[in-house]
Coordinates of C-alpha atoms and ligand atoms in Angstrom, one line a residue:
M1 CA -72.1 78.6 140.8
P2 CA -73.8 81.2 139.1
W3 CA -72.4 83.4 136.2
S4 CA -72.5 86.5 138.1
T5 CA -69.6 85.0 140.4
K6 CA -67.9 83.2 138.4
Y7 CA -67.6 85.8 135.4
W8 CA -67.3 89.6 137.3
G9 CA -67.2 91.3 133.9
R10 CA -71.8 90.4 133.3
K11 CA -72.4 92.3 136.7
Q12 CA -69.8 95.1 135.6
F13 CA -71.0 95.3 132.3
A14 CA -75.2 96.3 133.9
D15 CA -74.1 98.2 136.4
L16 CA -72.3 100.6 134.0
V17 CA -75.7 100.8 131.4
K18 CA -77.9 100.8 134.2
D19 CA -77.9 104.1 133.9
K20 CA -78.4 104.6 130.4
I21 CA -81.1 102.5 130.0
V22 CA -83.1 103.9 132.5
E23 CA -82.6 107.6 131.0
V24 CA -83.6 105.9 127.4
I25 CA -86.7 104.6 129.0
S26 CA -87.1 107.6 130.2
A27 CA -86.6 109.6 127.3
K28 CA -87.9 107.0 124.4
L29 CA -90.3 104.3 126.0
D30 CA -93.7 105.2 123.9
V31 CA -96.0 104.1 126.7
K32 CA -99.3 105.9 125.3
S33 CA -99.3 103.3 122.8
P34 CA -97.8 99.9 124.3
C35 CA -100.0 100.1 126.8
S36 CA -103.0 102.3 128.1
V37 CA -104.8 100.1 129.2
S38 CA -104.2 98.9 132.7
S39 CA -105.6 95.7 132.0
V40 CA -103.4 94.5 129.8
P41 CA -100.0 93.5 131.4
F42 CA -96.7 95.5 130.5
T43 CA -94.8 92.4 129.1
L44 CA -90.4 92.4 129.7
A45 CA -88.0 89.5 128.5
D46 CA -84.3 89.1 129.1
L47 CA -83.3 86.4 126.3
G48 CA -80.2 84.9 127.3
C49 CA -80.9 85.4 130.9
S50 CA -78.9 82.3 132.5
V51 CA -79.9 81.5 136.5
G52 CA -79.4 85.2 137.7
P53 CA -79.4 87.2 139.6
N54 CA -78.2 89.7 137.2
T55 CA -81.4 89.5 135.0
V56 CA -83.4 89.5 138.7
I57 CA -82.1 92.5 139.2
A58 CA -81.8 94.3 135.9
M59 CA -85.6 93.6 135.0
Q60 CA -86.3 94.9 138.8
N61 CA -84.4 98.1 137.5
F62 CA -86.6 98.6 134.9
M63 CA -90.0 98.5 135.9
E64 CA -89.0 101.1 138.7
A65 CA -88.1 102.7 135.4
I66 CA -91.3 102.3 133.5
K67 CA -93.3 102.7 136.7
L68 CA -91.3 106.2 136.7
K69 CA -92.2 107.0 133.4
Y70 CA -95.8 105.8 133.8
Q71 CA -96.1 109.1 136.8
D72 CA -94.2 111.4 134.7
Q73 CA -97.3 111.3 132.0
G74 CA -99.4 112.9 134.9
P75 CA -102.1 111.8 137.6
A76 CA -103.9 110.0 134.6
H77 CA -101.7 107.3 134.1
S78 CA -100.0 106.7 137.7
Q79 CA -103.4 105.2 138.7
I80 CA -103.3 102.7 135.4
L81 CA -100.1 101.6 136.5
P82 CA -99.8 98.1 134.1
Q83 CA -99.5 94.8 135.8
F84 CA -96.0 93.3 134.6
Q85 CA -95.1 90.1 133.3
V86 CA -91.3 89.1 132.6
F87 CA -89.8 85.8 130.5
F88 CA -87.3 84.9 131.2
N89 CA -85.9 83.3 128.0
D90 CA -82.3 80.5 128.0
Q91 CA -81.7 77.7 125.8
V92 CA -84.0 74.4 127.1
L93 CA -81.5 72.9 129.1
N94 CA -80.8 76.7 131.4
D95 CA -81.2 75.2 135.6
F96 CA -84.6 77.7 135.1
N97 CA -85.4 76.0 138.3
T98 CA -81.9 77.6 140.5
L99 CA -83.0 80.8 138.3
F100 CA -86.8 80.5 139.4
R101 CA -86.2 79.5 143.2
S102 CA -84.1 82.5 143.8
L103 CA -86.7 85.4 142.3
P104 CA -87.6 87.5 144.8
Q105 CA -90.6 86.2 147.5
D106 CA -92.2 89.9 147.2
R107 CA -91.9 90.5 143.3
Q108 CA -94.7 92.9 142.0
Y109 CA -94.7 90.8 138.6
F110 CA -96.0 88.0 137.2
A111 CA -92.4 85.9 136.0
A112 CA -92.6 82.8 133.3
G113 CA -89.7 80.7 131.6
V114 CA -89.3 80.3 128.4
A115 CA -87.0 78.0 126.9
G116 CA -85.5 78.1 123.7
S117 CA -83.1 79.6 121.0
F118 CA -83.3 83.0 120.8
C119 CA -82.6 82.7 117.2
G120 CA -86.0 81.4 116.5
R121 CA -89.7 82.7 117.6
L122 CA -90.5 82.9 120.7
F123 CA -93.5 84.9 121.6
P124 CA -96.8 85.7 119.1
E125 CA -96.5 88.5 117.0
S126 CA -96.5 91.9 118.8
S127 CA -97.0 90.6 122.2
I128 CA -93.7 91.6 123.6
H129 CA -93.4 95.9 125.3
F130 CA -89.6 95.8 126.2
V131 CA -87.0 93.1 125.7
Y132 CA -83.1 92.9 126.9
S133 CA -80.2 90.7 126.3
S134 CA -76.9 91.5 127.4
T135 CA -73.8 89.2 127.0
A136 CA -75.9 86.7 125.1
L137 CA -75.6 87.4 121.8
H138 CA -72.5 86.8 120.7
W139 CA -72.4 83.2 121.3
L140 CA -73.2 81.5 117.9
S141 CA -76.2 78.9 117.0
R142 CA -74.3 76.2 116.7
V143 CA -70.6 76.1 115.7
P144 CA -70.6 76.8 111.5
E145 CA -70.2 73.3 109.2
E146 CA -66.8 74.8 107.6
L147 CA -65.1 74.5 111.2
R148 CA -64.8 70.6 111.0
D149 CA -64.7 69.6 107.5
R150 CA -61.5 69.0 106.8
N151 CA -61.7 69.8 102.9
S152 CA -62.7 73.4 103.5
A153 CA -60.0 76.5 103.8
A154 CA -62.1 77.0 106.9
W155 CA -60.7 74.0 108.2
N156 CA -60.2 75.2 112.7
K157 CA -57.8 72.2 113.3
G158 CA -55.7 72.6 116.6
R159 CA -58.2 75.4 117.7
I160 CA -61.7 76.0 119.4
H161 CA -62.4 79.6 118.5
Y162 CA -60.8 82.1 115.4
T163 CA -58.0 83.4 117.7
S164 CA -54.8 83.1 116.1
A165 CA -56.8 81.2 112.6
P166 CA -56.8 82.2 109.1
D167 CA -59.1 85.0 107.6
E168 CA -61.2 82.0 106.3
V169 CA -62.3 80.8 109.9
I170 CA -63.0 84.3 111.0
K171 CA -64.8 84.9 107.9
A172 CA -66.9 81.6 108.9
Y173 CA -68.4 83.0 112.3
S174 CA -68.7 85.9 111.0
A175 CA -70.8 85.0 108.5
H176 CA -72.6 82.5 111.1
F177 CA -73.3 85.9 113.0
A178 CA -74.5 88.3 110.7
K179 CA -77.1 84.8 109.7
D180 CA -78.2 84.5 113.5
M181 CA -78.1 87.9 113.9
Q182 CA -80.6 88.2 110.6
I183 CA -82.6 85.7 112.1
F184 CA -83.0 87.2 115.5
F185 CA -84.1 91.2 114.3
D186 CA -86.3 89.4 112.6
D187 CA -88.2 87.7 114.5
R188 CA -88.1 90.1 117.6
A189 CA -89.2 92.8 115.0
K190 CA -92.3 90.2 114.6
E191 CA -93.1 89.9 118.7
I192 CA -92.2 93.4 119.8
V193 CA -95.2 95.9 119.7
S194 CA -94.9 99.3 117.9
G195 CA -93.8 101.7 120.4
G196 CA -91.7 98.6 122.4
M197 CA -88.0 99.0 123.0
M198 CA -85.5 96.7 122.6
V199 CA -81.6 96.5 124.8
L200 CA -79.1 95.0 123.8
I201 CA -75.6 94.3 125.5
I202 CA -73.5 92.6 123.6
P203 CA -69.0 92.6 124.1
A204 CA -66.5 93.5 121.5
S205 CA -63.2 93.6 120.3
D206 CA -61.0 96.7 119.5
D207 CA -60.5 95.8 116.1
K208 CA -56.9 97.8 116.1
L209 CA -55.4 95.1 118.8
P210 CA -54.3 91.7 117.4
R211 CA -57.1 89.5 117.9
S212 CA -54.4 87.4 120.1
Q213 CA -53.8 90.0 122.0
D214 CA -57.3 91.0 123.7
A215 CA -58.7 89.5 126.6
F216 CA -61.0 87.5 124.1
G217 CA -57.9 85.6 122.8
I218 CA -55.9 85.5 125.1
T219 CA -58.8 83.5 127.2
F220 CA -59.4 81.5 124.3
N221 CA -55.8 81.2 123.7
C222 CA -54.8 79.1 127.0
M223 CA -58.3 77.4 127.5
A224 CA -57.3 75.8 123.6
S225 CA -53.7 75.0 125.0
S226 CA -55.5 73.2 128.2
L227 CA -58.0 71.3 125.4
M228 CA -55.6 70.3 123.5
D229 CA -52.9 68.7 126.3
M230 CA -56.2 67.2 127.4
V231 CA -57.1 65.6 124.1
K232 CA -54.1 64.5 123.7
L233 CA -54.1 62.8 126.7
L234 CA -57.2 61.4 127.5
K235 CA -58.5 60.9 123.4
M236 CA -61.3 63.2 123.7
K237 CA -63.2 64.7 121.0
W238 CA -62.7 68.0 119.7
I239 CA -65.3 70.7 120.0
P240 CA -64.8 73.7 118.8
S241 CA -66.3 76.8 120.3
T242 CA -69.3 79.1 118.9
Y243 CA -67.9 82.0 121.0
Q244 CA -67.9 85.4 118.5
C245 CA -66.6 88.6 118.8
T246 CA -68.4 91.2 116.9
A247 CA -65.8 93.6 116.3
H248 CA -65.2 92.8 112.8
V249 CA -68.4 92.0 112.3
Q250 CA -69.3 95.5 112.7
M251 CA -67.3 96.1 110.4
K252 CA -68.8 94.7 108.0
W253 CA -72.2 96.1 108.2
K254 CA -71.3 99.3 108.7
R255 CA -70.8 99.3 104.4
Ligands
SAM1 C1 -72.8 85.0 129.6 S1 -74.5 84.2 129.9 C2 -75.4 86.3 130.1 C3 -76.1 85.9 131.3 C4 -77.3 86.7 132.1 N1 -77.6 87.8 129.9 C5 -76.0 88.1 132.2 O1 -76.0 88.8 132.1 O2 -75.7 87.8 133.8 C6 -75.1 84.1 128.5 C7 -76.5 83.3 127.9 O3 -76.8 83.1 127.2 C8 -77.5 81.6 126.8 N2 -77.4 82.0 125.4 C9 -77.0 81.9 124.3 N3 -77.1 81.5 123.3 C10 -78.6 82.0 123.4 C11 -80.0 81.8 122.3 N4 -79.4 81.2 120.7 N5 -81.1 80.9 122.9 C12 -81.0 81.4 124.3 N6 -80.4 81.2 125.0 C13 -78.8 81.8 124.7 C14 -76.2 80.7 127.6 O4 -77.0 79.5 127.9 C15 -76.0 81.4 128.8 O5 -77.0 81.3 129.9

């Protein structure tokens, strides 16, 4: 079952921000420098695209907005509308077959899959004009080591997440997220052309609510409790979650 039907929130996020993104493309995207020659393709990348259909709809919307931006520059620009190349990125185990089977037959862009973690280089230097990532960046690249270390103050015994966990656990998640974000931004800085644009949609939780009472916390506590029951019944191996919520990390970064 695709993400969009499994979790209603993702399409809602994308719909909510669609008009805003179109507005920002119109106001800020520099179409003179990224791609002034029609033979140079305008490249878009969706990082953490999953299997669709949200990625397909979002990329189509962006391309329409980019075309409008070109047309707004006057007749000279309208005549040199670029060719579009879209890179769909996700982890290597993503079901790219389903994604590519679902792409519209009459699409007006070249499509390519790029498998691998976005916490690392994905593209050549200065080769991407527009990067988009929706509800994917909050996943850590891996489980922080300390959570599995019995001798660490951050040993996360009996939990799958930092909900209802001691501060050391929260700090371990937070520090790892900060490291991942640093790598992400460093790598994108190399890959995005000068004058290009990046749009990131990242879920966050409300600082004022105790973590165990927000929607993510409640969900993770329920999942943890069910998994604990299964572990007891089946003697399964315990696997902590890499899901990060960004609110307290944002606080740290604001300082
Ligand atoms: C919640 S889904 C969002 C899918 C889609 N962007 C949307 O808005 O419907 C998160 C996706 O991010 C991918 N993801 C998580 N960490 C990643 C990483 N380090 N590199 C590439 N993809 C990643 C997951 O595999 C998953 O497909």
